C-alpha cells in the first residue's frame, strides 16, 4: 500500500506541505482582511476571527513548516550518512497520518473545539496524535542514524538529533491539560512551549538544513566546522530558558522574567556563529548569488534570521516590552523567523531536492524569481507596516488615547499589511504551480559539478 | 568518546541541557509562593460548574475572544494610563483553567471589564460592535444564540476585582 521507493516519503511530505502552505496562508489572509472589515465572511461561527486565526497558526506551524522539516530530515539524513532511510514505508504511512491529523485539526478548530491556549489550541486527542507522529518520525530518523555507513556526523545531523530530542519534550510541557495546571503557571508553560517550538524545532531543523544546502549550492565547504558546533551547543544551552521573556512585566515573579531575559541576550552568540559561517562560506562566492535563486533565498533567509534574533533580545527587555508588547509589532516580529527565515529554507530544500528525486529540471526559473521577489517584498511590506503600527499604538496607549482612537489610527497600516500578505500568498501559488509543472512537464535534469563537493568540511 | 561519531552522546547532552532550562523556568516556579497563591479576585473567578459564568467562559474560549483581548494588567505606563483597573498578580489567575492571558490587544484588555461596563452595554456591543463603537473592528456575534450571549455577558460582567 505504501511506497518503498527511495526518497518517496520526503517527496510526499513536501508536496502535501505545499498544499497546507496555501491553505494556512489563505487563512492568514482571511484574518488580515477581517481586521480591516470585520463583516468579511462574517455571520457564521465556523469562519469567525477567533477560530480562523488558530487554523492559520497551527496550519503554518504544524502542517507546512513541520512537514517541510520532516521531509528535509528524510531526504538529507540518508544523503549525509550514505544510508537509505530506515523505512520509506513507515515514512509514507507517517505522511498519510499527518495529513489526516491536520485535516481533523482544521475541522476541530473551525468547529470551536479549542483549548484556548495559544499555539496549543488542539484538544488532547489531537495532541496525542501529534506526539505519535513525532515519535514515528524520530524512530525512522534515529534508526537510519544507527544503521549508518558514514560514521562521521556532519553538523546537520547534530541539529536534527537535538531537534528530535527537544520537540517531544517541548510539546509535552506546552500541552499539559488545563485541568492539571492552570493560571499564571500555565501561561508560563504556554510560552515555554510557544517560544521553544520555534527555537528548538523550526530553528534547529532549519539551520541543520541550511548547513546541508549552503555547501551544495555554492560548491564550497562550510567555512568553519568548529564554529557550527559552538553554535549548536550554545543554542542548546540558552534557548530553552527563553520562555518567560514572553511574559515580561506580566504577572509572574521578577526572577522568572530575568531568567528568561538574560539567556535571550546570550542567544546572539549562536545566531552570530551561523551568520559568520554563512558569510565565511560565501567569501569570494558572492557573484553566484546573482543567478542562483536558491542562494538568493538562502542569504535573505539568513539576514531575516539575524534580524529576528536581534529583535528578540531587544524586545525581551522590560523597558522595550512595556511599549511594544500586545501591539501589532508582535505579529510583524513573529512572522520573520517562521516565514522569512525558515519557510525560505524549506523552499530551497524543495527546489534543490525535487529535481534530484524526480530527475526533472525545475519547470520555470522565472517563476522561481517571482516566488522570491514577491515573498521578500510582500513580507517587508507586511512587517514594516506592523512594526510602525505597533510603535504608534504603544506610545498612544501611554498617552491615554482612547482605545478606539488607536484602532482608527493604525487602520491604514492594517490595510497595508493585508496587501503585503496578499503578495506573500501569490508568491506561494507561483511556487506550487512551478513544482506541479516540474513534475508534469519538467525537462530532464542533469547533475551539475557542485554535486561532487562533499558537504562535510 | 568521540562526540562527532556518537549520536547517543549528542542525544544525551541535548536532553541534559534542555532539562536545565526546563527545571529553572518550568519546575522552579512551582516552588514560588507568589506564583502559587490565590487572591480574593481569583476566588470570585471560581465559577460553579454549569453556572452562566462558567458556560460564558467556554464561549469566550470557543469563539477565540482571547486571540484579540488580553486579560493582564501590567505595572507599566501604558496600562496605568489606559486606566484598565488594578495591576494583576499571579494569584488572580489561580482558578483560570485554561489561562486567558492573551498576547495581543487588537481590542482592549478585559481583565476587569465587568467593573467598567454594564450587562446591557455588553449585550448590545456583542451583537453589533460597530453600532456601539463606530470604527470598531470586532466581529458581530449576532450568530450566537440568546442563551450563549447571556452566558457570555454574565462571564464578562464577573471580571472585576474583589472588593
XYZ file of C-alpha atoms in Angstrom:
620
model
C 0.000 0.000 0.000
C 2.768 2.434 0.917
C 5.614 3.082 -1.472
C 9.080 1.891 -0.600
C 10.757 3.957 -3.345
C 13.836 5.904 -2.270
C 13.015 9.476 -1.140
C 9.278 8.934 -1.726
C 8.443 9.810 1.895
C 10.380 13.081 1.701
C 8.700 13.945 -1.584
C 5.217 13.192 -0.260
C 5.846 15.210 2.897
C 6.980 18.181 0.817
C 4.188 18.065 -1.735
C 1.438 17.833 0.853
C 3.216 20.518 2.906
C 2.883 22.873 -0.073
C -0.861 22.213 -0.127
C -1.115 23.135 3.562
C 1.075 26.192 2.973
C -1.534 27.548 0.569
C -4.481 26.696 2.817
C -2.995 28.077 6.014
C -1.678 31.241 4.411
C -5.132 31.863 2.945
C -6.481 31.517 6.490
C -3.918 34.156 7.459
C -5.186 36.457 4.723
C -8.752 35.944 5.933
C -7.858 37.169 9.433
C -5.858 40.061 7.969
C -8.913 41.157 5.971
C -11.194 40.643 8.976
C -9.047 43.151 10.875
C -9.928 45.677 8.181
C -13.571 44.782 7.640
C -14.974 42.631 10.427
C -18.035 41.625 8.410
C -15.911 39.842 5.791
C -17.015 36.166 5.836
C -18.933 37.080 8.980
C -22.200 35.850 10.376
C -21.060 32.266 10.907
C -19.282 30.707 13.850
C -17.121 28.475 11.631
C -15.386 31.409 9.999
C -15.245 33.812 12.931
C -11.909 35.565 13.517
C -11.106 33.712 16.725
C -11.398 30.338 15.029
C -9.677 31.119 11.730
C -6.600 32.547 13.440
C -5.664 29.268 15.186
C -6.200 27.492 11.853
C -3.656 29.892 10.342
C -1.092 29.461 13.126
C -1.490 25.712 13.570
C -1.583 25.283 9.800
C 1.663 27.082 9.037
C 3.461 25.626 12.059
C 2.193 22.067 12.475
C 1.376 21.399 8.833
C 3.551 23.432 6.447
C 6.758 24.062 8.425
C 6.798 20.838 10.419
C 6.099 18.714 7.352
C 8.801 20.519 5.395
C 11.173 19.813 8.269
C 10.312 16.121 8.282
C 10.797 15.981 4.515
C 14.215 17.622 4.942
C 15.268 15.100 7.569
C 14.009 12.168 5.473
C 15.959 13.430 2.455
C 19.123 14.854 3.997
C 19.900 12.310 6.727
C 20.195 9.395 4.222
C 22.229 11.615 1.874
C 24.721 12.673 4.545
C 25.083 9.205 6.024
C 25.099 7.352 2.678
C 22.405 5.109 4.128
C 18.855 4.568 2.931
C 16.037 5.836 5.148
C 15.247 3.100 7.668
C 11.740 2.656 6.315
C 10.261 4.600 3.412
C 7.039 2.683 4.026
C 6.826 3.926 7.600
C 7.696 7.401 6.312
C 4.853 7.332 3.801
C 2.499 5.941 6.418
C 3.515 8.806 8.752
C 2.836 11.264 5.934
C -0.691 9.934 5.361
C -1.395 10.009 9.120
C -0.003 13.541 9.332
C -2.355 14.751 6.613
C -5.339 13.037 8.199
C -4.363 14.597 11.536
C -4.123 18.107 10.091
C -7.449 17.733 8.297
C -9.023 16.673 11.591
C -7.308 19.595 13.332
C -8.686 22.142 10.859
C -12.231 20.807 11.248
C -11.887 20.651 15.044
C -10.668 24.236 15.304
C -13.294 25.543 12.880
C -15.957 23.798 14.957
C -14.737 25.693 18.026
C -13.162 22.831 19.967
C -10.145 24.783 21.147
C -8.272 24.508 24.428
C -7.894 28.297 24.317
C -4.158 28.039 24.908
C -2.310 29.969 22.210
C -0.324 27.772 19.793
C -1.566 24.737 21.768
C -5.216 25.066 20.749
C -5.598 21.447 19.679
C -7.578 19.239 22.070
C -5.834 16.434 23.927
C -6.664 13.629 21.487
C -5.048 15.569 18.650
C -2.063 16.418 20.870
C -1.567 12.703 21.379
C -1.803 12.184 17.614
C 0.891 14.821 17.073
C 3.068 13.159 19.718
C 2.648 9.796 17.968
C 3.619 11.356 14.630
C 6.716 12.934 16.182
C 7.707 9.559 17.626
C 7.238 7.813 14.252
C 9.486 10.411 12.606
C 12.087 10.167 15.364
C 12.196 6.365 15.146
C 12.707 6.494 11.386
C 15.472 9.115 11.546
C 17.273 7.706 14.573
C 17.222 4.153 13.167
C 18.712 5.495 9.935
C 21.464 7.109 12.006
C 22.002 3.861 13.888
C 22.405 1.881 10.636
C 24.628 4.482 9.006
C 27.572 3.675 6.745
C 29.216 7.096 7.220
C 30.437 7.251 10.806
C 31.230 10.975 10.929
C 28.181 13.012 11.939
C 28.018 16.222 9.941
C 26.663 19.222 11.831
C 23.214 18.983 10.163
C 22.787 15.621 11.865
C 23.643 17.195 15.218
C 20.913 19.746 14.735
C 18.405 17.088 13.668
C 19.176 14.801 16.602
C 18.872 17.722 19.020
C 15.558 18.768 17.473
C 14.165 15.253 17.776
C 15.002 15.281 21.495
C 13.612 18.756 22.084
C 10.375 18.688 20.082
C 8.575 15.986 22.117
C 9.774 17.465 25.419
C 8.656 20.976 24.461
C 5.356 19.719 23.107
C 4.510 17.833 26.299
C 5.168 20.858 28.541
C 3.027 23.097 26.350
C 0.083 20.744 26.082
C -0.428 19.567 29.648
C -4.221 19.757 30.107
C -5.561 22.885 31.806
C -7.316 20.769 34.424
C -3.881 19.835 35.771
C -2.129 23.203 35.542
C -3.949 26.482 35.034
C -3.452 30.140 35.775
C -0.174 32.047 35.649
C 1.745 28.776 35.884
C 0.063 27.538 32.724
C 0.746 30.845 30.966
C 4.415 30.375 31.795
C 4.376 26.826 30.413
C 2.397 28.045 27.412
C 5.228 30.397 26.469
C 7.873 27.856 27.281
C 6.210 25.875 24.512
C 5.401 28.795 22.203
C 8.959 30.019 22.280
C 10.847 26.744 22.254
C 8.874 25.132 19.475
C 10.251 27.942 17.313
C 13.739 27.777 18.742
C 14.304 24.083 19.263
C 12.330 22.682 16.348
C 11.813 25.165 13.491
C 15.114 26.962 14.026
C 17.303 23.962 14.712
C 15.936 21.822 11.876
C 16.050 24.859 9.576
C 19.674 25.641 10.438
C 20.600 21.975 10.059
C 19.049 22.029 6.591
C 20.798 25.301 5.773
C 24.164 23.765 6.701
C 23.465 20.998 4.186
C 22.245 23.270 1.413
C 24.873 26.029 1.573
C 27.839 23.839 0.502
C 25.670 22.177 -2.138
C 24.527 25.470 -3.616
C 27.905 27.218 -3.561
C 30.155 24.243 -4.195
C 32.237 25.340 -1.192
C 32.613 23.558 2.147
C 31.316 25.228 5.310
C 33.756 27.924 6.466
C 34.238 26.564 9.986
C 33.096 23.245 11.370
C 34.102 24.295 14.887
C 32.003 27.438 14.680
C 28.962 25.403 13.667
C 29.413 23.184 16.712
C 29.760 26.198 19.025
C 26.512 27.425 17.505
C 24.798 24.132 18.167
C 25.829 23.842 21.811
C 25.090 27.482 22.624
C 21.589 27.313 21.137
C 21.031 24.073 23.056
C 22.175 25.769 26.258
C 20.474 29.170 26.063
C 17.337 28.757 24.018
C 15.300 26.629 26.384
C 15.447 29.354 29.074
C 13.688 31.970 26.957
C 10.011 31.206 27.547
C 9.403 33.699 30.375
C 10.601 36.647 28.255
C 7.163 36.469 26.617
C 5.686 37.397 29.986
C 7.938 40.341 30.813
C 6.059 42.846 33.025
C 3.245 40.276 33.299
C 2.008 38.563 36.464
C 4.958 36.234 37.028
C 7.782 36.681 39.565
C 10.579 39.075 38.647
C 13.292 36.410 38.973
C 11.483 34.312 36.368
C 11.373 37.228 33.918
C 15.101 37.748 34.387
C 15.778 34.020 33.956
C 14.175 34.471 30.546
C 15.734 37.802 29.598
C 19.424 37.109 30.249
C 19.678 33.943 28.086
C 17.740 35.837 25.390
C 20.620 38.244 25.082
C 23.145 35.397 25.081
C 21.295 33.932 22.097
C 23.097 36.429 19.910
C 26.076 34.023 20.178
C 24.560 31.036 18.301
C 22.933 33.345 15.778
C 26.214 35.025 15.063
C 28.073 31.713 14.681
C 25.579 30.759 11.963
C 25.893 34.121 10.237
C 29.692 34.101 10.478
C 29.715 30.660 8.930
C 27.433 31.742 6.099
C 29.449 34.890 5.412
C 32.720 32.950 5.630
C 31.482 30.320 3.192
C 30.227 32.999 0.818
C 33.585 34.794 0.773
C 34.678 35.029 -2.860
C 31.406 33.411 -3.928
C 29.038 36.351 -3.845
C 28.877 36.514 -7.661
C 26.967 33.212 -7.516
C 24.024 34.875 -5.776
C 23.308 36.872 -8.912
C 21.986 33.982 -10.960
C 21.022 31.420 -8.348
C 17.557 31.997 -6.899
C 18.137 29.343 -4.239
C 21.175 31.243 -2.970
C 19.154 34.462 -3.013
C 16.601 32.737 -0.803
C 19.318 31.405 1.481
C 21.149 34.691 2.000
C 17.858 36.533 2.527
C 16.718 33.876 4.986
C 19.912 34.329 6.979
C 19.505 38.114 7.015
C 15.946 37.704 8.335
C 17.179 35.130 10.848
C 19.763 37.590 12.135
C 17.188 40.402 12.265
C 14.636 38.228 14.081
C 17.240 37.211 16.635
C 18.424 40.771 17.193
C 14.840 41.977 17.582
C 14.076 39.154 20.023
C 16.568 40.048 22.782
C 15.752 43.747 22.292
C 12.016 43.071 22.724
C 12.648 40.972 25.810
C 13.998 43.997 27.710
C 11.461 45.242 30.234
C 11.504 48.829 29.004
C 11.077 47.886 25.356
C 8.451 45.258 26.098
C 6.470 47.891 28.002
C 5.987 49.778 24.727
C 5.552 47.151 22.037
C 4.045 44.149 23.808
C 0.412 43.429 22.834
C 0.712 45.752 19.811
C 0.852 44.977 16.085
C 4.654 44.982 16.395
C 4.445 41.405 17.653
C 2.902 39.755 14.554
C 5.490 41.655 12.492
C 8.258 40.061 14.533
C 6.525 36.690 14.817
C 6.361 36.218 11.057
C 10.040 36.940 10.453
C 11.659 33.675 11.579
C 8.904 31.224 10.550
C 8.283 32.870 7.178
C 11.297 34.991 6.269
C 13.913 32.582 7.543
C 12.687 29.005 7.827
C 9.980 28.863 5.169
C 12.633 30.198 2.803
C 14.971 27.366 3.810
C 12.083 24.974 3.136
C 11.556 26.457 -0.337
C 15.250 25.947 -1.162
C 15.226 22.364 0.106
C 12.260 21.582 -2.156
C 13.687 23.425 -5.186
C 17.010 21.681 -4.637
C 15.807 18.151 -3.961
C 12.837 17.725 -6.291
C 14.982 17.626 -9.481
C 17.340 15.163 -7.782
C 14.468 12.907 -6.735
C 12.361 13.140 -9.886
C 15.098 13.653 -12.479
C 13.259 16.700 -13.754
C 14.544 20.240 -14.029
C 12.567 22.934 -12.153
C 9.951 23.993 -14.697
C 10.497 27.742 -14.702
C 13.342 29.843 -13.391
C 11.257 32.947 -13.967
C 8.544 31.623 -11.652
C 11.220 30.902 -9.060
C 12.358 34.503 -9.283
C 8.782 35.730 -8.930
C 8.394 33.471 -5.911
C 11.489 35.016 -4.359
C 10.797 38.682 -5.093
C 7.104 38.571 -4.154
C 7.851 36.665 -0.942
C 10.503 39.161 0.111
C 8.631 42.285 -0.983
C 5.349 41.007 0.488
C 6.983 40.176 3.780
C 8.801 43.520 4.044
C 5.549 45.398 3.395
C 3.793 43.185 5.936
C 6.470 43.528 8.594
C 7.208 47.238 8.325
C 3.511 48.154 8.380
C 3.117 46.085 11.548
C 6.236 47.499 13.196
C 5.231 51.080 12.513
C 1.656 50.437 13.653
C 2.942 48.724 16.789
C 5.169 51.579 17.866
C 2.349 54.057 17.195
C -0.063 52.009 19.305
C 2.443 51.524 22.107
C 3.093 55.228 22.556
C -0.550 56.177 22.033
C -1.583 53.837 24.852
C 0.932 55.539 27.140
C -0.712 58.873 26.413
C -4.089 57.539 27.484
C -5.507 57.852 23.963
C -8.993 56.309 23.884
C -8.582 52.730 22.639
C -10.828 53.110 19.615
C -8.746 56.110 18.520
C -5.673 53.871 18.421
C -7.622 51.332 16.339
C -8.552 54.018 13.804
C -5.015 55.375 13.831
C -3.445 52.088 12.727
C -6.189 51.141 10.260
C -4.166 52.225 7.182
C -1.240 50.078 8.326
C -3.523 47.110 8.892
C -4.722 47.548 5.304
C -1.142 47.720 4.001
C -0.373 44.560 5.971
C -3.117 42.752 4.042
C -1.561 43.929 0.772
C 1.843 42.612 1.842
C 0.206 39.378 2.939
C -1.521 39.041 -0.426
C 1.832 39.316 -2.213
C 3.271 36.677 0.132
C 0.437 34.316 -0.786
C 0.519 34.995 -4.531
C 4.214 34.083 -4.362
C 3.331 30.695 -2.873
C 0.879 29.986 -5.687
C 3.732 30.573 -8.155
C 5.787 28.158 -6.061
C 3.107 25.465 -6.006
C 2.411 25.853 -9.720
C 6.122 25.636 -10.503
C 6.585 22.428 -8.534
C 3.425 20.958 -10.063
C 4.599 21.767 -13.598
C 8.074 20.419 -12.800
C 6.597 17.036 -12.029
C 4.285 17.208 -15.034
C 6.426 18.747 -17.717
C 9.952 19.365 -16.392
C 12.883 18.753 -18.738
C 15.389 16.026 -17.860
C 17.679 17.107 -15.015
C 21.451 16.804 -15.331
C 23.547 16.726 -12.162
C 25.979 19.632 -12.110
C 29.535 19.916 -10.829
C 28.607 21.158 -7.378
C 27.332 17.659 -6.568
C 30.922 16.476 -6.391
C 31.693 18.666 -3.420
C 31.212 16.914 -0.139
C 29.072 18.740 2.372
C 31.474 17.923 5.154
C 34.497 20.126 5.530
C 34.155 9.332 23.454
C 34.396 10.956 20.053
C 31.333 13.161 20.082
C 31.424 13.657 16.343
C 30.728 9.983 15.836
C 28.343 9.444 18.726
C 24.686 10.201 18.095
C 23.859 8.865 21.558
C 26.277 11.367 23.100
C 24.591 14.245 21.286
C 21.187 12.903 22.256
C 22.005 12.747 25.967
C 23.819 16.089 26.082
C 20.953 17.804 24.243
C 18.498 16.348 26.732
C 20.545 17.383 29.778
C 20.876 20.976 28.524
C 17.148 21.045 27.883
C 16.352 19.802 31.369
C 18.481 22.515 32.975
C 16.453 25.272 31.335
C 13.184 23.416 31.840
C 13.969 22.946 35.523
C 14.722 26.632 36.029
C 11.832 28.108 34.064
C 9.085 25.478 34.407
C 9.716 23.436 37.576
C 11.145 26.087 39.944
C 8.136 28.452 39.616
C 6.012 25.729 41.226
C 8.008 26.412 44.402
C 7.413 30.158 44.292
C 4.794 31.279 46.834
C 3.777 34.284 44.782
C 3.132 32.027 41.801
C 1.041 29.532 43.741
C -1.017 31.947 45.894
C -4.753 32.515 45.437
C -6.075 36.064 45.606
C -9.573 37.269 46.521
C -10.206 38.157 42.895
C -9.315 34.596 41.921
C -11.905 33.293 44.370
C -14.501 35.405 42.571
C -13.498 33.589 39.378
C -14.064 30.097 40.758
C -17.313 29.550 38.869
C -19.602 26.679 39.814
C -19.854 24.066 37.078
C -22.871 24.757 34.890
C -23.216 28.380 36.038
C -23.838 31.098 33.460
C -20.327 32.468 34.056
C -18.690 29.067 33.551
C -20.624 28.480 30.332
C -19.888 32.023 29.198
C -16.200 31.401 29.689
C -16.489 28.329 27.460
C -17.996 30.520 24.752
C -15.224 33.093 25.206
C -12.743 30.277 24.506
C -14.821 28.660 21.752
C -15.119 31.882 19.757
C -11.465 32.737 20.378
C -12.028 36.075 22.143
C -8.545 35.692 23.641
C -6.985 35.993 20.167
C -7.692 39.754 20.317
C -8.181 40.534 24.010
C -5.691 40.167 26.833
C -6.573 39.645 30.476
C -3.436 41.100 32.013
C -2.843 44.481 33.627
C 0.870 45.241 33.853
C 2.621 47.776 36.081
C 3.720 49.780 33.027
C 2.929 53.284 31.848
C 0.608 52.165 29.047
C -1.645 50.031 31.245
C -1.744 52.597 34.029
C -2.546 55.401 31.570
C -5.325 53.373 29.924
C -6.975 53.099 33.322
C -7.998 49.451 32.914
C -8.026 48.572 36.589
C -5.590 47.315 39.226
C -2.358 45.599 38.206
C -2.996 41.852 38.067
C -0.927 39.409 40.129
C -0.285 35.652 39.652
C -2.767 34.855 42.415
C -5.621 36.402 40.406
C -5.412 33.580 37.871
C -5.375 30.563 40.163
C -8.830 29.440 39.024
C -8.299 30.263 35.353
C -8.296 26.898 33.631
C -7.147 27.459 30.946
C -5.372 30.765 31.471
C -6.596 33.547 29.185
C -3.642 35.967 29.321
C -3.783 36.577 25.580
C -0.875 38.062 23.654
C -2.398 40.788 21.519
C -4.587 43.800 22.145
C -6.318 44.135 18.822
C -9.129 45.042 21.194
C -8.844 46.398 24.749
C -7.841 44.408 27.816
C -10.713 42.590 29.564
C -9.121 41.658 32.908
C -11.571 43.839 34.831
C -14.055 44.643 32.069
C -17.008 43.908 34.365
C -16.011 46.859 36.536
C -16.289 49.436 33.764
C -19.178 48.212 31.576
C -22.781 47.163 32.095
C -24.553 43.959 31.068
C -26.816 45.899 28.667
C -23.852 47.583 27.034
C -22.008 44.268 26.594
C -25.028 42.544 25.071
C -25.663 45.306 22.566
C -21.937 45.572 21.827
C -21.537 41.839 21.191
C -24.458 41.858 18.748
C -23.267 44.883 16.826
C -19.953 46.387 17.939
C -19.887 48.977 15.152
C -23.214 50.462 16.266
C -21.956 50.993 19.806
C -18.343 51.861 18.965
C -18.058 53.331 15.445
C -14.854 52.217 13.776
C -14.600 49.027 15.831
C -13.037 46.044 14.029
C -14.653 43.464 16.289
C -16.792 40.793 14.578
C -20.536 40.790 15.200
C -21.550 37.945 17.457
C -25.166 38.103 16.330
C -24.882 34.487 15.212
C -24.765 33.313 18.847
C -27.976 32.116 20.476
C -29.594 34.374 23.090
C -28.587 31.877 25.756
C -24.948 31.902 24.602
C -24.945 35.693 24.543
C -26.440 35.921 28.035
C -23.851 33.494 29.376
C -21.025 35.359 27.692
C -22.255 38.644 29.157
C -22.517 37.024 32.598
C -18.894 35.932 32.285
C -17.694 39.354 31.155
C -19.569 41.054 33.988
C -17.926 38.714 36.501
C -14.493 40.020 35.530
C -13.969 42.573 38.266
C -11.569 42.997 41.180
C -12.713 41.688 44.554
C -13.890 44.456 46.882
